[in-house]
């Protein structure tokens, strides 16, 4: 079978603080206002990718996994020809349709109808080919009522639905999909996964980036684990996912000591140093029980003053499905200012309505404007043990789902 994508030694370097694509006018302004900066020929740089090589066969569905900042999105942008590699070669056979961010490829001043035809022409399709698929695209996206409205008035969810519908229905040879599907609701995500399965059965290639390990395992026959800009593992999806999750599980100590954790997003002016779970009596605990209160204590160190920060956490299943995300402002708790030094913040969960299983928690901080201060995708493990939550003597089991709800059952009422 022939390949669809062949990547040989791809590397990508970004210069921090430089503007390689600045216009002539911008360069002249820089010369006149800050000549010392214009004369500076070197700038700090980071390697988003280093010597990445792999081939993808025609009809393969490949899941690309890894932590935030590992280089996954940069790889997809290179595959989509949105950005060029610093070094290395890439060969792609066929038309590539990409869905990397909400609304990418749309012209805000054009209507939804016009954008469908615009995207078709970008993919090299004739108008009659787009006409033939037009009704299916509109039905899938569910935007018929707003078809002749400018896209700039669409919500992020509407833009996402239309973007995926266009990308999937215009019969690309290669479909590239980033974690953007997380924006949609559960019903739409299922439609998207079904559509990607349909593309696979039609002999088309799919590259799928996601933190949802269950979706990757169900959809993809092959997995590629990207870590720190390099391919750490390439093989059957189930094996790659197992190794990826074992890497987290083997780092259980990170649930206590985070001082060496890398910050992958943000300037790191606030960094988490320690993470503790506290039981109902306030003592540290390594395990939690269904239905009981749980405290999370987030120790941090600030190197500068930050106004109105948001401290947040994300709770995932063992396979990476996001259960919930929460932060202090969501609950009306405003932190006016964080001063330089060390401190901690407590989060109390009154009732841990999770069924027995292993979960993970990741932490983040944003500033007053919503920009990342720290998000290292640092995941600490949370083990939840069974408890007699219904006072019946029967213990809940992991096979019964993820969450449980307080409930009561009445005796049957005879009606005849």
JSON list of C-alpha atoms in Angstrom, two decimals, residues 20 52 67 77 80-81 92 111 130 139 175 201 229 260 312 317 326 335 344 349 355 357 359 362-363 390 394 411:
[
{"chain": "A", "resi": 20, "resn": "UNK", "atom": "CA", "xyz": [10.51, 36.91, 11.06]},
{"chain": "A", "resi": 52, "resn": "UNK", "atom": "CA", "xyz": [10.62, 13.81, 13.67]},
{"chain": "A", "resi": 67, "resn": "UNK", "atom": "CA", "xyz": [1.18, 16.49, 26.75]},
{"chain": "A", "resi": 77, "resn": "UNK", "atom": "CA", "xyz": [0.45, 22.90, 11.08]},
{"chain": "A", "resi": 80, "resn": "UNK", "atom": "CA", "xyz": [-1.28, 21.41, 6.66]},
{"chain": "A", "resi": 81, "resn": "UNK", "atom": "CA", "xyz": [1.35, 23.76, 5.16]},
{"chain": "A", "resi": 92, "resn": "UNK", "atom": "CA", "xyz": [2.05, 14.51, 1.02]},
{"chain": "A", "resi": 111, "resn": "UNK", "atom": "CA", "xyz": [-21.71, 34.01, 4.82]},
{"chain": "A", "resi": 130, "resn": "UNK", "atom": "CA", "xyz": [-19.53, 21.24, -3.90]},
{"chain": "A", "resi": 139, "resn": "UNK", "atom": "CA", "xyz": [-27.47, 19.08, 7.60]},
{"chain": "A", "resi": 175, "resn": "UNK", "atom": "CA", "xyz": [-8.07, 14.87, 7.10]},
{"chain": "A", "resi": 201, "resn": "UNK", "atom": "CA", "xyz": [-13.71, 3.00, 5.39]},
{"chain": "A", "resi": 229, "resn": "UNK", "atom": "CA", "xyz": [9.19, 17.66, 20.23]},
{"chain": "A", "resi": 260, "resn": "UNK", "atom": "CA", "xyz": [10.63, 20.02, 39.04]},
{"chain": "A", "resi": 312, "resn": "UNK", "atom": "CA", "xyz": [-7.95, 26.15, 38.03]},
{"chain": "A", "resi": 317, "resn": "UNK", "atom": "CA", "xyz": [-10.69, 9.80, 33.65]},
{"chain": "A", "resi": 326, "resn": "UNK", "atom": "CA", "xyz": [-13.23, 24.52, 37.49]},
{"chain": "A", "resi": 335, "resn": "UNK", "atom": "CA", "xyz": [-8.24, 36.80, 44.46]},
{"chain": "A", "resi": 344, "resn": "UNK", "atom": "CA", "xyz": [-1.14, 27.73, 49.00]},
{"chain": "A", "resi": 349, "resn": "UNK", "atom": "CA", "xyz": [-15.13, 19.27, 47.13]},
{"chain": "A", "resi": 355, "resn": "UNK", "atom": "CA", "xyz": [-17.21, 5.83, 41.08]},
{"chain": "A", "resi": 357, "resn": "UNK", "atom": "CA", "xyz": [-11.30, 4.22, 39.51]},
{"chain": "A", "resi": 359, "resn": "UNK", "atom": "CA", "xyz": [-8.40, 9.66, 37.82]},
{"chain": "A", "resi": 362, "resn": "UNK", "atom": "CA", "xyz": [-4.04, 18.85, 36.04]},
{"chain": "A", "resi": 363, "resn": "UNK", "atom": "CA", "xyz": [-3.47, 22.43, 37.22]},
{"chain": "A", "resi": 390, "resn": "UNK", "atom": "CA", "xyz": [-26.27, 4.27, 49.26]},
{"chain": "A", "resi": 394, "resn": "UNK", "atom": "CA", "xyz": [-23.68, -2.83, 48.24]},
{"chain": "A", "resi": 411, "resn": "UNK", "atom": "CA", "xyz": [-41.87, 1.07, 46.21]}
]
